[in-house]
Coordinates of C-alpha atoms in Angstrom, one line a residue:
M30 CA -145.5 -106.5 -73.2
D31 CA -143.9 -103.8 -73.8
T32 CA -143.3 -100.8 -70.8
M33 CA -143.9 -97.4 -72.3
T34 CA -142.7 -94.3 -70.4
L35 CA -144.4 -90.9 -70.0
T36 CA -141.8 -87.9 -69.8
T37 CA -143.7 -84.4 -69.6
P38 CA -141.4 -81.3 -70.1
A39 CA -141.8 -78.5 -67.5
T40 CA -144.8 -75.4 -68.0
P41 CA -144.4 -72.5 -68.4
T42 CA -146.7 -71.2 -65.6
V43 CA -143.4 -72.3 -63.2
E44 CA -141.1 -70.5 -65.0
L45 CA -143.1 -67.5 -64.8
H46 CA -143.7 -67.4 -61.4
R47 CA -139.6 -67.5 -60.9
A48 CA -139.3 -64.6 -62.9
D49 CA -141.9 -62.2 -61.7
R50 CA -140.4 -63.4 -57.5
E51 CA -136.9 -62.5 -59.2
S52 CA -138.7 -59.5 -60.1
S53 CA -139.5 -58.4 -57.4
E54 CA -137.6 -59.3 -55.2
E55 CA -135.2 -56.2 -57.6
L56 CA -137.6 -53.8 -57.5
L57 CA -137.9 -54.2 -53.6
A58 CA -133.6 -53.6 -53.6
A59 CA -133.9 -50.6 -55.3
L60 CA -137.0 -50.0 -53.1
A61 CA -135.1 -50.4 -50.5
A62 CA -131.8 -48.8 -51.1
R63 CA -134.2 -45.5 -52.5
C64 CA -135.6 -45.6 -49.1
A65 CA -132.5 -45.3 -47.9
Y66 CA -130.6 -43.1 -49.5
L67 CA -133.8 -40.8 -48.9
Q68 CA -133.5 -41.4 -45.4
S69 CA -129.5 -40.6 -46.2
E70 CA -130.5 -37.3 -47.2
L71 CA -133.6 -37.5 -45.0
N72 CA -131.2 -37.4 -42.2
L73 CA -128.7 -35.2 -44.3
R74 CA -131.3 -32.5 -43.9
N75 CA -132.3 -33.0 -40.2
S76 CA -127.8 -32.6 -39.3
A77 CA -128.1 -29.2 -41.5
L78 CA -130.7 -28.0 -39.8
D79 CA -130.3 -28.8 -36.2
A80 CA -126.4 -27.6 -36.9
A81 CA -128.0 -24.0 -37.8
G82 CA -128.3 -22.2 -34.8
S83 CA -131.2 -20.4 -36.2
H84 CA -134.6 -21.5 -35.5
F85 CA -137.1 -23.5 -37.7
V86 CA -140.5 -25.2 -37.7
I87 CA -143.1 -26.5 -39.3
A88 CA -146.9 -26.5 -38.7
D89 CA -149.7 -28.8 -39.9
M90 CA -152.2 -26.0 -41.2
Q91 CA -154.8 -28.1 -42.3
Q92 CA -157.0 -28.6 -38.8
S93 CA -159.1 -25.3 -38.7
Q94 CA -158.4 -24.3 -35.1
A95 CA -154.7 -25.7 -34.7
A96 CA -151.5 -25.4 -36.2
T97 CA -149.7 -28.7 -35.5
I98 CA -146.3 -28.5 -35.4
V99 CA -144.5 -31.9 -37.4
Y100 CA -141.1 -30.5 -37.0
V101 CA -138.8 -28.6 -35.2
N102 CA -134.8 -28.3 -35.4
S103 CA -132.4 -28.5 -32.3
S104 CA -131.9 -24.5 -32.8
V105 CA -135.6 -24.6 -31.1
A106 CA -136.0 -26.9 -28.7
R107 CA -132.9 -25.4 -26.9
D108 CA -134.1 -22.0 -27.0
C109 CA -137.3 -23.7 -25.5
G110 CA -135.9 -25.3 -23.3
Y111 CA -137.2 -28.4 -24.9
V112 CA -135.8 -31.7 -26.5
P113 CA -137.7 -31.4 -30.3
A114 CA -139.9 -34.7 -28.9
E115 CA -141.4 -32.8 -26.4
M116 CA -143.0 -29.8 -29.1
L117 CA -143.9 -32.2 -32.0
G118 CA -147.9 -33.3 -31.7
R119 CA -148.1 -29.2 -30.2
D120 CA -150.5 -26.2 -30.5
L121 CA -147.9 -23.3 -31.8
Q122 CA -149.8 -21.3 -29.8
D123 CA -148.6 -23.2 -26.9
F124 CA -145.3 -20.9 -27.5
F125 CA -146.2 -18.6 -28.4
L126 CA -149.0 -16.8 -26.2
P127 CA -151.9 -14.9 -27.6
E128 CA -152.1 -12.6 -24.1
L129 CA -148.3 -11.5 -24.4
N130 CA -148.6 -10.8 -28.4
E131 CA -151.4 -9.5 -29.0
E132 CA -151.1 -7.6 -32.1
Q133 CA -148.1 -9.9 -33.8
S134 CA -151.0 -12.7 -33.4
N135 CA -153.1 -10.2 -35.0
Q136 CA -150.9 -9.7 -37.8
V137 CA -150.7 -14.2 -38.0
R138 CA -154.4 -14.3 -38.5
Q139 CA -154.2 -12.1 -41.1
A140 CA -151.0 -13.0 -43.5
L141 CA -152.9 -16.7 -43.3
R142 CA -156.0 -14.9 -44.5
M143 CA -154.5 -13.4 -47.1
G144 CA -152.0 -16.1 -48.0
S145 CA -149.2 -13.9 -47.7
D146 CA -145.0 -13.6 -46.1
I147 CA -144.9 -11.7 -42.8
R148 CA -142.0 -11.2 -40.7
T149 CA -142.4 -10.3 -37.0
E150 CA -141.6 -10.3 -33.7
M151 CA -143.2 -12.6 -31.0
Q152 CA -142.3 -13.4 -27.2
V153 CA -142.2 -17.4 -26.8
R154 CA -142.6 -18.8 -23.9
R155 CA -140.1 -21.6 -22.6
K156 CA -140.7 -24.6 -20.1
D157 CA -139.9 -23.6 -17.2
G158 CA -142.3 -20.6 -17.5
S159 CA -139.9 -17.5 -18.4
T160 CA -139.8 -16.0 -22.1
F161 CA -137.4 -14.8 -24.7
W162 CA -137.6 -12.6 -27.3
A163 CA -137.5 -14.2 -31.4
G164 CA -137.8 -12.8 -34.5
I165 CA -139.8 -14.7 -37.2
F166 CA -140.1 -14.9 -41.2
M167 CA -142.8 -16.8 -41.7
T168 CA -144.4 -18.3 -44.7
F169 CA -147.0 -20.8 -46.2
L170 CA -147.4 -23.8 -48.1
R171 CA -150.2 -24.7 -50.5
D172 CA -151.4 -28.1 -52.0
A173 CA -152.4 -27.7 -56.0
Q174 CA -155.7 -27.1 -55.7
G175 CA -154.0 -23.8 -53.6
R176 CA -155.0 -24.6 -49.9
I177 CA -152.8 -23.7 -47.3
T178 CA -151.1 -26.9 -46.0
H179 CA -147.9 -25.9 -43.8
A180 CA -146.7 -22.9 -42.2
V181 CA -143.3 -22.4 -42.2
G182 CA -141.2 -20.8 -39.5
I183 CA -137.6 -18.9 -39.8
G184 CA -136.2 -17.8 -36.3
A185 CA -133.2 -16.8 -34.4
D186 CA -133.9 -15.5 -30.7
I187 CA -133.2 -11.7 -30.5
T188 CA -133.3 -10.9 -26.7
A189 CA -129.8 -10.1 -27.0
R190 CA -130.3 -7.6 -29.8
L191 CA -133.1 -5.2 -28.7
E192 CA -131.3 -5.6 -24.7
Q193 CA -128.4 -3.9 -27.0
E194 CA -130.6 -1.6 -29.3
R195 CA -132.3 -0.7 -26.2
E196 CA -129.0 0.2 -24.5
R197 CA -128.3 2.0 -27.5
Q198 CA -131.2 3.5 -27.3
R199 CA -131.3 4.8 -24.0
L200 CA -127.9 5.8 -24.5
Q201 CA -129.3 7.8 -27.2
D202 CA -131.3 9.3 -25.0
Q203 CA -128.8 9.7 -22.5
L204 CA -126.1 11.6 -24.4
Y205 CA -129.4 13.9 -26.3
N206 CA -130.2 14.8 -22.6
E207 CA -126.6 15.8 -22.1
M208 CA -126.3 17.6 -25.0
R209 CA -130.0 19.6 -24.3
E210 CA -128.3 20.3 -21.2
R211 CA -124.7 21.5 -22.9
E212 CA -127.2 23.3 -24.9
R213 CA -129.7 25.6 -21.9
M214 CA -126.3 25.5 -19.8
A215 CA -124.8 27.4 -23.1
I216 CA -127.9 30.0 -23.3
E217 CA -127.3 30.7 -19.0
L218 CA -123.8 31.0 -20.4
R219 CA -124.0 33.7 -22.9
L220 CA -126.7 34.8 -21.1
A221 CA -124.3 35.3 -17.9
Q222 CA -122.0 37.1 -19.8
K223 CA -124.6 39.2 -21.4
L224 CA -125.5 40.6 -17.9
E225 CA -121.5 40.8 -17.2
S226 CA -121.2 42.9 -20.0
V227 CA -124.1 44.6 -19.3
G228 CA -122.7 45.4 -15.9
R229 CA -119.3 46.2 -16.6
L230 CA -120.4 48.8 -19.6
A231 CA -122.8 50.4 -17.7
A232 CA -121.2 51.7 -15.4
G233 CA -118.2 52.8 -17.9
I234 CA -121.1 54.4 -20.5
A235 CA -122.5 56.4 -17.2
H236 CA -118.9 57.9 -17.5
E237 CA -118.6 58.5 -20.9
I238 CA -122.0 60.5 -20.7
N239 CA -121.6 61.8 -18.3
T240 CA -118.4 63.5 -19.8
P241 CA -120.2 65.2 -22.2
I242 CA -124.0 66.2 -19.8
Q243 CA -121.6 68.2 -17.7
Y244 CA -120.1 70.4 -20.3
I245 CA -123.9 70.8 -21.6
G246 CA -124.6 71.9 -18.6
D247 CA -122.1 73.9 -17.9
S248 CA -122.4 75.8 -21.5
V249 CA -126.4 75.9 -20.8
L250 CA -126.3 77.0 -17.3
F251 CA -123.5 79.7 -18.8
L252 CA -126.1 80.7 -21.6
Q253 CA -128.4 81.2 -18.9
S254 CA -126.8 83.5 -17.1
A255 CA -125.5 84.8 -20.3
R256 CA -129.6 85.8 -21.2
A257 CA -129.5 86.9 -17.5
D258 CA -127.1 90.1 -18.6
M259 CA -128.2 90.1 -21.9
Q260 CA -131.7 91.1 -20.8
K261 CA -130.4 93.0 -18.3
L262 CA -128.1 95.5 -21.2
Q263 CA -131.3 95.3 -22.9
S264 CA -133.1 96.9 -20.5
I265 CA -130.8 99.4 -20.7
Y266 CA -130.7 100.0 -24.3
Q267 CA -134.4 100.8 -24.1
T268 CA -134.0 103.1 -21.7
A269 CA -131.5 105.2 -23.5
L270 CA -133.0 104.7 -26.2
R271 CA -136.0 106.4 -24.7
R272 CA -134.3 108.9 -22.8
I273 CA -132.4 110.2 -26.0
A274 CA -135.4 110.6 -27.9
A275 CA -136.6 112.5 -24.6
G276 CA -134.3 114.9 -25.9
E277 CA -131.5 113.8 -23.8
S278 CA -128.2 113.9 -24.8
I279 CA -126.0 111.0 -25.2
K280 CA -122.9 111.8 -24.5
T281 CA -124.8 112.0 -21.4
V282 CA -126.5 108.1 -21.9
G283 CA -123.6 106.5 -23.8
P284 CA -121.3 106.7 -20.7
E285 CA -124.4 104.6 -18.4
V286 CA -124.4 102.5 -21.9
K287 CA -120.9 101.8 -21.3
T288 CA -120.7 101.5 -17.5
A289 CA -124.0 99.1 -18.1
E290 CA -121.7 96.9 -21.2
G291 CA -118.5 96.6 -19.3
A292 CA -120.3 95.7 -15.9
V293 CA -122.0 92.2 -17.7
D294 CA -118.6 91.6 -19.5
L295 CA -120.2 92.5 -23.2
D296 CA -117.3 92.0 -24.9
F297 CA -116.8 88.3 -23.1
L298 CA -120.9 87.5 -23.6
V299 CA -120.2 88.1 -27.4
T300 CA -117.7 85.5 -27.6
E301 CA -118.7 83.1 -26.0
I302 CA -122.0 82.3 -25.9
P303 CA -121.2 81.0 -29.9
K304 CA -118.6 78.5 -28.4
S305 CA -121.3 77.8 -25.7
F306 CA -124.0 76.4 -27.7
E307 CA -121.3 74.7 -30.3
R308 CA -120.1 72.9 -26.7
T309 CA -123.3 72.2 -26.0
L310 CA -124.3 70.8 -30.1
Q311 CA -121.5 68.7 -29.8
G312 CA -122.5 67.2 -26.2
V313 CA -125.1 66.4 -28.3
E314 CA -124.3 64.8 -30.1
R315 CA -121.7 62.5 -27.7
V316 CA -124.6 61.5 -26.4
A317 CA -126.4 60.5 -28.7
G318 CA -123.9 58.8 -30.5
I319 CA -123.4 57.1 -27.7
V320 CA -127.0 55.6 -27.3
R321 CA -126.3 54.8 -30.7
A322 CA -123.7 52.9 -30.7
L323 CA -125.3 50.7 -27.3
K324 CA -128.4 50.5 -29.3
E325 CA -126.6 49.2 -32.2
F326 CA -124.5 46.9 -30.6
A327 CA -127.3 45.6 -27.9
H328 CA -129.4 44.2 -31.5
P329 CA -131.6 41.4 -30.7
D330 CA -130.4 38.4 -31.0
A331 CA -132.0 37.5 -34.5
T332 CA -132.4 32.8 -35.4
E333 CA -131.7 34.5 -38.6
H334 CA -128.4 35.6 -40.1
A335 CA -128.9 39.0 -42.2
A336 CA -126.0 41.0 -44.3
A337 CA -124.1 43.1 -41.9
N338 CA -121.2 45.8 -42.2
I339 CA -118.7 44.7 -40.0
N340 CA -116.7 47.6 -40.1
H341 CA -119.4 49.2 -38.5
A342 CA -119.9 47.2 -36.0
L343 CA -116.6 47.1 -35.2
E344 CA -116.7 51.0 -34.3
T345 CA -120.4 50.5 -32.7
T346 CA -118.1 48.6 -30.3
L347 CA -115.2 51.3 -30.0
V348 CA -117.4 53.2 -28.9
V349 CA -119.5 51.7 -26.4
A350 CA -116.2 50.5 -24.7
R351 CA -114.2 52.9 -24.8
N352 CA -114.3 52.9 -21.2
E353 CA -113.1 49.3 -21.0
Y354 CA -110.0 50.6 -23.0
K355 CA -108.9 54.7 -22.3
Y356 CA -107.5 54.4 -19.7
S357 CA -105.5 51.1 -21.4
A358 CA -104.0 51.8 -24.9
E359 CA -104.7 53.6 -27.8
I360 CA -106.9 52.2 -30.4
E361 CA -105.0 52.2 -34.0
T362 CA -107.9 50.9 -36.0
R363 CA -107.0 49.7 -40.0
L364 CA -110.1 49.1 -41.7
G365 CA -109.6 47.7 -44.7
S366 CA -112.8 47.4 -47.4
L367 CA -115.1 44.3 -46.7
P368 CA -118.5 43.6 -48.6
E369 CA -121.8 43.4 -46.2
V370 CA -121.2 39.8 -44.6
V371 CA -124.3 37.6 -43.9
C372 CA -123.7 37.0 -39.8
N373 CA -125.6 37.8 -36.5
V374 CA -124.4 41.2 -36.1
G375 CA -125.6 41.8 -32.6
E376 CA -123.4 37.8 -31.5
L377 CA -121.2 39.6 -33.5
N378 CA -120.9 42.0 -31.5
Q379 CA -120.5 40.7 -28.2
V380 CA -117.5 38.6 -29.7
F381 CA -115.6 41.6 -30.6
L382 CA -116.1 43.1 -27.1
N383 CA -114.8 39.8 -25.9
L384 CA -111.7 40.5 -27.6
I385 CA -111.4 44.4 -27.1
V386 CA -112.1 43.9 -23.8
N387 CA -109.3 40.8 -22.9
A388 CA -106.1 42.9 -24.9
A389 CA -107.2 45.5 -22.5
H390 CA -106.6 43.5 -19.3
A391 CA -103.6 42.2 -21.0
I392 CA -102.3 44.9 -21.4
Q393 CA -103.5 46.1 -17.6
G394 CA -101.5 43.3 -16.7
S395 CA -98.1 43.9 -18.2
G396 CA -98.3 47.6 -16.1
Q397 CA -98.7 49.9 -19.0
D398 CA -100.9 52.7 -19.6
A399 CA -102.7 54.7 -22.5
T400 CA -99.7 56.1 -23.1
T401 CA -97.7 52.9 -23.8
G402 CA -100.4 50.2 -24.4
R403 CA -101.8 50.1 -28.7
I404 CA -104.5 47.5 -29.2
T405 CA -105.0 47.4 -33.0
I406 CA -108.0 46.5 -34.9
T407 CA -107.8 45.3 -38.5
S408 CA -110.0 44.0 -41.8
E409 CA -109.5 42.4 -44.5
L410 CA -111.2 39.9 -47.2
R411 CA -109.2 37.1 -48.1
D412 CA -110.1 34.9 -50.9
D413 CA -113.7 34.4 -49.6
Q414 CA -113.2 35.3 -45.4
A415 CA -113.5 37.9 -44.3
I416 CA -110.9 38.5 -41.5
I417 CA -111.0 40.6 -38.1
S418 CA -107.6 40.0 -36.7
V419 CA -107.2 42.0 -32.2
N420 CA -104.2 43.2 -31.7
D421 CA -102.1 44.3 -28.7
N422 CA -98.6 44.4 -26.4
G423 CA -99.5 43.3 -23.1
C424 CA -98.1 40.8 -21.5
G425 CA -100.3 38.2 -23.3
I426 CA -100.3 34.4 -23.3
A427 CA -98.2 31.6 -20.7
P428 CA -97.4 29.2 -22.6
E429 CA -99.4 26.5 -20.3
N430 CA -102.1 28.0 -20.6
L431 CA -102.7 28.1 -24.2
E432 CA -104.5 24.5 -24.8
K433 CA -107.1 25.8 -22.2
I434 CA -108.1 29.2 -23.1
F435 CA -111.4 28.2 -24.7
D436 CA -112.2 26.3 -21.7
P437 CA -115.6 27.3 -20.3
F438 CA -115.3 29.2 -17.1
F439 CA -110.6 28.5 -17.3
T440 CA -110.0 32.1 -16.5
T441 CA -106.5 33.7 -14.5
K442 CA -107.8 36.5 -13.4
P443 CA -108.6 37.7 -10.0
V444 CA -112.4 36.6 -8.4
G445 CA -114.8 38.8 -8.7
L446 CA -112.6 40.1 -12.8
G447 CA -113.7 37.7 -15.5
T448 CA -116.5 34.4 -15.6
G449 CA -113.7 33.1 -17.4
Q450 CA -116.6 32.4 -20.3
G451 CA -115.6 35.2 -23.1
L452 CA -113.2 33.7 -25.2
A453 CA -115.4 30.1 -24.7
I454 CA -118.6 32.6 -25.8
A455 CA -115.9 34.3 -28.4
R456 CA -115.5 30.4 -30.0
Y457 CA -118.6 29.4 -29.8
R458 CA -120.2 32.4 -31.5
S459 CA -117.6 33.0 -34.8

């Protein structure tokens, strides 16, 4: 009996399983490689964010009442006194306390409602309870339906910057206050200088006015006496006329009239009465001129400048200050043709006075008098500038004092003869 052998070929099913397994292994290997790559990229991102000095926070906003922290970089954790893992899962309000950031919290809530970015500065509480200021930029991420899912905050510790700003503001306020104090002192210096000038000029002006007043008074007294004499003569003339009209001889009346005229010195009266009127009018005009000059010199200070005749201002100042220099120097003026200059003429009058008085004092200091002392005042137009020069042949300025002549209160004069403000104010005002 013959034996039969049955041979069964491999089924397609077994081969299919082997192929699926190999494909799955390849897929798993690809997925593992992809995961390793993504993890490497994630580690790179984390390393980069941790290396950054800026704060970086991500919070999940999908819970209605909380903003749960899902990521913080090392900079945030370090500045807050935590390690990153301690901050994960906590609400942002644990660090940004509403009671410390009421206004800013309202701004954040409004930005959340509007879905708009926001920049703000907030106080952050550290682990030990202390706080610091953080400057924050916050933006929001949305899902496909446009709903906000996460908030991303980027910021930095700005406490040092704010301290610097506060210190800078303090220094600015201090500087402003010092400038105001300096301005107040400058105003007081100007007032003191003006009072000093008024006090110094008052005596001189009184003397200047007294001289014409004296010869006005003398002339008026003479005219008063002459009037009495003329009234006597008038009475004698009237009596003589009545006597002649009554038939009395002119030869009898004439000598008596001649005797009366000789008694009052009629020829002298006829000569001197017109001269007395002339002297009186000259004295009145002199006094009026001094008063006008004083009024113009004391022109009220104005905040706005106006066109003024500088040459006339110089002449006015010379009239007012005459008593300061008339015993020390002769004045020579060389005033050129100047257009009207926009300025505060009252302040310029004070400048001119200070320079003229200083020149007179310099001449006095050199031992000279009005016979040899000379002050030369010139004015000229140079390009578009009005140039005023006051020169004298006095003792000059010592070289060691040249750098200090404009310093307030610096003076080389004896106590009581100067405040050391004249040139300082002249420089300030001009």
